[in-house]
Short mmCIF file of C-alpha atoms in Angstrom, two decimals:
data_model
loop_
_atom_site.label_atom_id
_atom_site.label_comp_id
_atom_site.label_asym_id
_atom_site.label_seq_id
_atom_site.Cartn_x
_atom_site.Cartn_y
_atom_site.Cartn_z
CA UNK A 1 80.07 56.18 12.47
CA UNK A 2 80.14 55.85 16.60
CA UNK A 3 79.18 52.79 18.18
CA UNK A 4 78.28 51.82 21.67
CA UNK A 5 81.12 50.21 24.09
CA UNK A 6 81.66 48.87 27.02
CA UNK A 7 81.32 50.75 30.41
CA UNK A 8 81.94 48.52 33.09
CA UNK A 9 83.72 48.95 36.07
CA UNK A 10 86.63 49.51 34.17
CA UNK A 11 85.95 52.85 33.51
CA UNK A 12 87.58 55.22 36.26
CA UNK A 13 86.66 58.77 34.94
CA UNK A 14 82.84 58.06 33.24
CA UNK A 15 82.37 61.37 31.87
CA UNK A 16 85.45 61.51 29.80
CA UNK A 17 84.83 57.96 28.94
CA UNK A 18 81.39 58.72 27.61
CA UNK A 19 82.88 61.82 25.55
CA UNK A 20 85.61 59.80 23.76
CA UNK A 21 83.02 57.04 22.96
CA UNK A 22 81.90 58.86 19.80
CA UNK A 23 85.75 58.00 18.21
CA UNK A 24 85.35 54.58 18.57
CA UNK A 25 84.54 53.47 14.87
CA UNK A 26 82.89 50.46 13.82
CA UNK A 27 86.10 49.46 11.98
CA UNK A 28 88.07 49.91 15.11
CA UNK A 29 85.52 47.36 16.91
CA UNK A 30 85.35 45.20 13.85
CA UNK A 31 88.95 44.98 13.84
CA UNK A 32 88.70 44.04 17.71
CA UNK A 33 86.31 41.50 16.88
CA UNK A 34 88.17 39.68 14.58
CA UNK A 35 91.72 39.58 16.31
CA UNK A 36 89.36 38.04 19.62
CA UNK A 37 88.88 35.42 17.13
CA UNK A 38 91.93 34.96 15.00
CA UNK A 39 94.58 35.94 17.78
CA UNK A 40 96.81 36.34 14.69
CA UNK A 41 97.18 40.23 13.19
CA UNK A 42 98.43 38.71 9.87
CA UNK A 43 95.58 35.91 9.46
CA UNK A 44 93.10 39.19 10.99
CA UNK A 45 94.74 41.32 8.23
CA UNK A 46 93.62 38.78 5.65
CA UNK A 47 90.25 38.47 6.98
CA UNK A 48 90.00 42.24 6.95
CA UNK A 49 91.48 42.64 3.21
CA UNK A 50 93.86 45.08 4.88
CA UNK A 51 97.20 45.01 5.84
CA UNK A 52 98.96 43.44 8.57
CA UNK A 53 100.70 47.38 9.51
CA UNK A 54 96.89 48.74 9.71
CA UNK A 55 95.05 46.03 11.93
CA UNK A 56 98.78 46.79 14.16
CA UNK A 57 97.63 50.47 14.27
CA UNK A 58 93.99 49.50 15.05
CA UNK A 59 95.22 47.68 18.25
CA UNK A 60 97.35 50.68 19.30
CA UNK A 61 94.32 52.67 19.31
CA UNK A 62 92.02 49.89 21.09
CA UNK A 63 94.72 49.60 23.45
CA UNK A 64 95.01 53.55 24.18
CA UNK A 65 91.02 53.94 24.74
CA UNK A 66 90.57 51.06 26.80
CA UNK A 67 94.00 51.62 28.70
CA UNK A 68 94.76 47.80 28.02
CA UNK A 69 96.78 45.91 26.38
CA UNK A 70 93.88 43.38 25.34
CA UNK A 71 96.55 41.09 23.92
CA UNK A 72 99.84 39.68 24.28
CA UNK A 73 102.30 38.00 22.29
CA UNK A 74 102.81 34.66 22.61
CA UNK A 75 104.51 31.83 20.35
CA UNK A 76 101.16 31.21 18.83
CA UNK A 77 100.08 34.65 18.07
CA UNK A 78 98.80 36.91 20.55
CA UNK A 79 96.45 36.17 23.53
CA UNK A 80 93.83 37.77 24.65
CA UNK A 81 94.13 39.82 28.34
CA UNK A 82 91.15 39.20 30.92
CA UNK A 83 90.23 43.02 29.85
CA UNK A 84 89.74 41.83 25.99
CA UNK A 85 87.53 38.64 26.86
CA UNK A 86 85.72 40.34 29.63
CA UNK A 87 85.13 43.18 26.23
CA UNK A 88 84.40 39.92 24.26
CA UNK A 89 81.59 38.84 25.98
CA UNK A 90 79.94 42.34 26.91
CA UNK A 91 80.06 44.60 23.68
CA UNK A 92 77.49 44.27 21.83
CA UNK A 93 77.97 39.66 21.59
CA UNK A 94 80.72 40.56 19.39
CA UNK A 95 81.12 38.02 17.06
CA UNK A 96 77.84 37.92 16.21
CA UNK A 97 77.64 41.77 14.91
CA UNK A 98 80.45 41.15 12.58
CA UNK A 99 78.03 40.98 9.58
CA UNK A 100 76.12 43.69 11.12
CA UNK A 101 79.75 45.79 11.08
CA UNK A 102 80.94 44.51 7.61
CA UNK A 103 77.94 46.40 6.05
CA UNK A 104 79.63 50.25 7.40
CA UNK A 105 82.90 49.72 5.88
CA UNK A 106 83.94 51.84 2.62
CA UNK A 107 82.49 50.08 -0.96
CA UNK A 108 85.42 47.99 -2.89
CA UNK A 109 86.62 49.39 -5.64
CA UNK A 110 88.16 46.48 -7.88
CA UNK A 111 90.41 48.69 -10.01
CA UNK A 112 92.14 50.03 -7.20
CA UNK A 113 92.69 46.34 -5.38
CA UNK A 114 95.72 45.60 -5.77
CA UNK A 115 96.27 42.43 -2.66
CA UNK A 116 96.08 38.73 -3.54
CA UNK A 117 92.87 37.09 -4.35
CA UNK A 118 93.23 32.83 -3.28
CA UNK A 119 90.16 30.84 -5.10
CA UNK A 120 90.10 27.14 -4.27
CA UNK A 121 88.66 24.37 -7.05
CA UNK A 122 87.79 21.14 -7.66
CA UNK A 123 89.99 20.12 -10.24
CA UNK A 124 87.42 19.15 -12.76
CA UNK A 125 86.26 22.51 -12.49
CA UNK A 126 89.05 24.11 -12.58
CA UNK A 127 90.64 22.88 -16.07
CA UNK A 128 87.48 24.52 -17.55
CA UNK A 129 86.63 27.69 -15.60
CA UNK A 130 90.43 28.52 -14.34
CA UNK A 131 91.47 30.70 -17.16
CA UNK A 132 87.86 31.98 -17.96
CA UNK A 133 87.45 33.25 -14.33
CA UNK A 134 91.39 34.65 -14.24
CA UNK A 135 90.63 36.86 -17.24
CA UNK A 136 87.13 38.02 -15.80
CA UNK A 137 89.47 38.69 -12.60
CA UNK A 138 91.34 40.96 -14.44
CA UNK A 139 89.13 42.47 -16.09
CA UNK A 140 87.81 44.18 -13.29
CA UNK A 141 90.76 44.08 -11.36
CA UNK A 142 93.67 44.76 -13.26
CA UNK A 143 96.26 44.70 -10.58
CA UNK A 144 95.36 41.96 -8.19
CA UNK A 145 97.16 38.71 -7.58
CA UNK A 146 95.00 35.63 -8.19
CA UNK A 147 95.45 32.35 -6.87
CA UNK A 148 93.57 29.47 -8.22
CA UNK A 149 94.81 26.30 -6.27
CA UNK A 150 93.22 22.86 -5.78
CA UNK A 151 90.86 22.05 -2.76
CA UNK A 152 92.15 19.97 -0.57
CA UNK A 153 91.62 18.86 3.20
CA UNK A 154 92.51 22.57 4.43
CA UNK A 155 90.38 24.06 2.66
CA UNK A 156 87.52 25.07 4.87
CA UNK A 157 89.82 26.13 7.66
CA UNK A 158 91.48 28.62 5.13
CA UNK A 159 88.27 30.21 3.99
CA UNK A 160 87.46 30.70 7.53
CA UNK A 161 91.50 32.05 8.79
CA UNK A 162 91.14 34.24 5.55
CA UNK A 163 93.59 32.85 3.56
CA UNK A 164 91.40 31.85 0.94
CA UNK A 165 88.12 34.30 -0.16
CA UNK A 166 85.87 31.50 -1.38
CA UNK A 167 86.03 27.43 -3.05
CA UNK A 168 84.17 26.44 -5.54
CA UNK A 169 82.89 22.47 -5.67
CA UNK A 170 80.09 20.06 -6.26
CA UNK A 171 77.68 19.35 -3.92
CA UNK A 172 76.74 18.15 -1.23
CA UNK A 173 79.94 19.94 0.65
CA UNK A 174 79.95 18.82 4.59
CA UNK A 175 80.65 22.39 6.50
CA UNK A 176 79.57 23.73 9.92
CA UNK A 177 77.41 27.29 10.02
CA UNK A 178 80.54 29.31 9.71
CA UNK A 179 80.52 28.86 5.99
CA UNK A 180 77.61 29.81 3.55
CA UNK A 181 77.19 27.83 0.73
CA UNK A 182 75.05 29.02 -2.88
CA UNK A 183 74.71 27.09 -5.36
CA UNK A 184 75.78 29.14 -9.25
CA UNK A 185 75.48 26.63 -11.61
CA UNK A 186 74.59 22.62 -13.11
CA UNK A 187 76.39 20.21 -14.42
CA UNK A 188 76.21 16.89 -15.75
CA UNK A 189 78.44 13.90 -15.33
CA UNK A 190 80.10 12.07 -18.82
CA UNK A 191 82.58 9.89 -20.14
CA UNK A 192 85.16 11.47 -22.01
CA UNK A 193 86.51 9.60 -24.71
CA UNK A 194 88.39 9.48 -28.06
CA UNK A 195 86.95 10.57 -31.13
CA UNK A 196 87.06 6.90 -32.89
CA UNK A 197 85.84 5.40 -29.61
CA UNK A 198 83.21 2.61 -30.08
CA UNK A 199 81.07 4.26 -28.07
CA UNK A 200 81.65 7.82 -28.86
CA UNK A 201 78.77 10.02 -28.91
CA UNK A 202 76.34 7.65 -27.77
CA UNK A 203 74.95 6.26 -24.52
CA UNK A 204 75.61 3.48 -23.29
CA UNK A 205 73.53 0.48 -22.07
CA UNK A 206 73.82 -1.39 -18.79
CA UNK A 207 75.81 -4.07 -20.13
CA UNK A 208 78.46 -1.87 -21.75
CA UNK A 209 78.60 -0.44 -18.33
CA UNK A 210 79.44 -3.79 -16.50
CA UNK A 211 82.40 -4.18 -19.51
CA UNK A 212 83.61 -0.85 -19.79
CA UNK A 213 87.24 0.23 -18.37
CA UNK A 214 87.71 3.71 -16.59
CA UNK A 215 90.18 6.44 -15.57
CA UNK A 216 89.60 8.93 -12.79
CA UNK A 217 90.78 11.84 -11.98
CA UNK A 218 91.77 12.13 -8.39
CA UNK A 219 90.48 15.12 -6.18
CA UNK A 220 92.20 15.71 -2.76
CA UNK A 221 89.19 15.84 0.11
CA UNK A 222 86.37 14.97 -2.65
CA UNK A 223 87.46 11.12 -4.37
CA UNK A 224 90.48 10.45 -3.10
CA UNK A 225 89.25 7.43 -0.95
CA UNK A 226 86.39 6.06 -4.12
CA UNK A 227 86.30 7.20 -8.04
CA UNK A 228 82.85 8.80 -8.13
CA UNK A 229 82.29 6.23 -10.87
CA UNK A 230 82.18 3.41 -8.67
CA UNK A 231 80.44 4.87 -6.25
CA UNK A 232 78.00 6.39 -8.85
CA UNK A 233 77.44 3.03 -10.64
CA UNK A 234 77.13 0.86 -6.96
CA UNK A 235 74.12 2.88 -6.05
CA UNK A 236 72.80 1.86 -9.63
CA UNK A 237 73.88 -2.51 -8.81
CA UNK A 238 76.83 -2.21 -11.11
CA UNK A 239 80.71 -2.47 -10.21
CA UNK A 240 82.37 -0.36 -12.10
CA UNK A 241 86.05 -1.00 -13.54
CA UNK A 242 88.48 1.81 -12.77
CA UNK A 243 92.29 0.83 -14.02
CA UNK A 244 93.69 3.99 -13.93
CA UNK A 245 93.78 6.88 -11.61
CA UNK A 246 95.62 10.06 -10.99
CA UNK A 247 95.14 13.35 -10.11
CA UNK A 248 97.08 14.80 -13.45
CA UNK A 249 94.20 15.53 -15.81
CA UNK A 250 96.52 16.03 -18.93
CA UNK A 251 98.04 12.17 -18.38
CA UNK A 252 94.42 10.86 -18.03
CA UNK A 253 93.66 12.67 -21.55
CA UNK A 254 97.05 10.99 -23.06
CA UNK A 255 95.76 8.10 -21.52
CA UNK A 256 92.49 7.89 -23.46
CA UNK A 257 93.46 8.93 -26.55
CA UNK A 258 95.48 5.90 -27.01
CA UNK A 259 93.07 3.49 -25.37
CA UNK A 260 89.24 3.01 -24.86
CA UNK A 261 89.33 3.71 -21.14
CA UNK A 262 86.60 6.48 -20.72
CA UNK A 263 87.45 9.50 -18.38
CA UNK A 264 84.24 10.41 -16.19
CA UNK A 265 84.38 13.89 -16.09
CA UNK A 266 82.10 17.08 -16.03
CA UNK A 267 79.97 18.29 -18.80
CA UNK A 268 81.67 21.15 -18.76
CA UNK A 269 85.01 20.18 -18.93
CA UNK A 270 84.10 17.93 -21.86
CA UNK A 271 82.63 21.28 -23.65
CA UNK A 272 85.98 22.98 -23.62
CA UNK A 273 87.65 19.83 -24.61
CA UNK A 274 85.08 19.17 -27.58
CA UNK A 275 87.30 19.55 -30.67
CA UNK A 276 90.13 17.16 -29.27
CA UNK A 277 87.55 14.39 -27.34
CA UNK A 278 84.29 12.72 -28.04
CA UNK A 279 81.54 12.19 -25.25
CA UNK A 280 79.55 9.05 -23.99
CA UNK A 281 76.42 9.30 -21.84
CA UNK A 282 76.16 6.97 -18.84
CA UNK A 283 72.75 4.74 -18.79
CA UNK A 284 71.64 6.52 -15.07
CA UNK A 285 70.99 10.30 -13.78
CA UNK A 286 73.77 12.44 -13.42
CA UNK A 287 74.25 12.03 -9.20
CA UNK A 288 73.59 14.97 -7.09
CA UNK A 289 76.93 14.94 -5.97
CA UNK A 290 78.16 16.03 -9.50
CA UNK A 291 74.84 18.11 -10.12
CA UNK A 292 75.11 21.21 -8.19
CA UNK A 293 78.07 23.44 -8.77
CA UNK A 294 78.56 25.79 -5.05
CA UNK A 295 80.33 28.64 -3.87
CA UNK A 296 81.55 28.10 -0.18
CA UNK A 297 82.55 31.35 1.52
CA UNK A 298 82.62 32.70 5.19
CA UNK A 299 79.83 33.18 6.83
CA UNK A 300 81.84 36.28 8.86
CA UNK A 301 82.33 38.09 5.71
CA UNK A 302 79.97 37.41 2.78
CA UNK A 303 78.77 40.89 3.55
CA UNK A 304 81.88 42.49 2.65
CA UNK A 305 82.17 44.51 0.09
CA UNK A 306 84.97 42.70 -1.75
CA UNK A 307 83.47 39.80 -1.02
CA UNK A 308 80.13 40.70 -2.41
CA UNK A 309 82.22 41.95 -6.12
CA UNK A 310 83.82 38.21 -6.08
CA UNK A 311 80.58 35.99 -5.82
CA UNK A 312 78.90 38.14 -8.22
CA UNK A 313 82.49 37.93 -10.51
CA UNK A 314 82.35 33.97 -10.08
CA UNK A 315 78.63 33.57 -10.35
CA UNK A 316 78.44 35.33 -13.93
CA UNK A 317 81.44 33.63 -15.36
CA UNK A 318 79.47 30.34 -14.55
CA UNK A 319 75.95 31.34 -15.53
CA UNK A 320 78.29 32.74 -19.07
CA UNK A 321 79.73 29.32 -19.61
CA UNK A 322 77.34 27.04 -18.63
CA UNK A 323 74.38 29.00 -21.39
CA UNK A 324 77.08 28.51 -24.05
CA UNK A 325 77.68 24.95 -22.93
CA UNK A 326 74.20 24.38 -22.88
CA UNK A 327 72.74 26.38 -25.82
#
């Protein structure tokens, strides 16, 4: 498909200009679009789902038709020439019809894909959905690479270099408009306990709130600084007791099973855990900030293709899960 370009003054010989217009493709621009922004060809490669040899190949032809270099190396990456930001701010707003771009390129096809696939979680989602989503992966996929690591402060800036194709956390998730965030699923918020617990299986009262002990699990960039326990039982006039934490879920389970500290922990999690662990409902509402299960992805490239196959992957391994959970 032929897109529109700049002709500016640049242009010394219009009519042969005009002619070789038609072979600039919208993956050619897109590919312009996103090293303007990235000013890295391996972190644009990754944001392309291509490799680092074809965006290379894209710039030799974006250099040949507008006689430019457009960029230069540097330490950093590359920098753009006068020519490229002068393109940058005259084709088209450029960064803005990256969506608009995304929707021309070729359809995904999963069992071909064989590049890495980098999923960010919360960790109390993760030690329930991890393997679940993995297999579902694969499934459809059968020679990708998938990467499920923990979220952490970096998180956000790797969704939008690339690195990483979407996160999955609770709500609410503090991001500018370069990320889009849908929410795939509910949850509820529980103590997890052991079986012969006093309290196991039942819900407990105010009081046995003020006297219980706890153990939290600690998530980089989402508890690190206050258990959600505390901060979920100050909002309800009650300090809560935490004595243990760490951010090693299967020494917080050891923990429990030879004490009555209770482990606050996702509904879900406590599902998969059900045969091993008891369960103890707290005496308030779950908070919103452990309701609301979201998928945080690039705004840039939710449209793309691959992109479009992984929501859809994540979003029915969650609805699957949480109807068995909650059946």
């Amino acid at each position: 498909m032929a897109c529109a370009a700049y002709t500016g003054s640049h242009s010394c010989d219009p009519p042969r200009r005009g002619a070789e217009m038609k072979q600039l493709d919208l993956n050619l621009l897109r590919t312009f679009v996103v090293l303007l922004d990235k000013k890295n060809t391996r972190i644009a490669a990754e944001s392309l789902a291509t490799s680092q040899s074809a965006v290379s190949k894209s710039l030799s032809k974006l250099r040949l038709y507008f006689a430019d270099e457009l960029f230069t190396r540097v330490h950093s990456g590359l920098e753009p020439t006068p020519r490229a930001i002068e393109l940058g701010k005259q084709v088209g707003t450029l960064l803005t019809m990256l969506d608009e771009v995304i929707t021309d390129t070729p359809s995904f096809d999963a069992q071909q894909f064989d590049g890495d696939i980098t999923i960010a979680m919360n960790g109390f989602i993760s030690n329930w959905l991890g393997a679940t989503l993995c297999t579902a992966l694969l499934k459809q996929a059968p020679n990708a690479k998938i990467n499920i690591i923990n979220w952490d402060p970096n998180t956000l800036e790797r969704i939008k270099e690339g690195s990483i194709q979407l996160a999955i956390n609770y709500s609410p998730i503090e991001s500018s408009k370069q990320f889009v965030q849908h929410k795939v699923a509910v949850d509820q918020y529980v103590g997890l306990v052991r079986k012969e617990h006093p309290l196991a299986g039942k819900r407990m009262n105010e009081k046995q709130a003020k006297q219980a002990a706890f153990a939290s699990l600690v998530v980089p960039a989402w508890n690190e600084n206050l258990p959600f326990i505390n901060y979920y039982f100050q909002q309800n006039g009650i300090t809560a007791n935490t004595q243990i934490r760490s951010s090693y879920l299967h020494m917080l389970l050891d923990v429990i099973t030879t004490s009555d500290l209770i482990l606050p922990c996702s509904a879900m999690l406590a599902a998969s855990l059900h045969e091993q662990y008891a369960t103890v409902e707290f005496p308030f509402p779950t908070p919103q900030e452990l309701s609301s299960i979201l998928v945080i992805e690039s705004q840039n490239k939710r449209r793309h293709p691959m992109q479009t196959w992984l929501v859809n992957v994540v979003s029915c391994t969650l609805d699957s899960l949480s109807r068995a959970v909650h059946a």
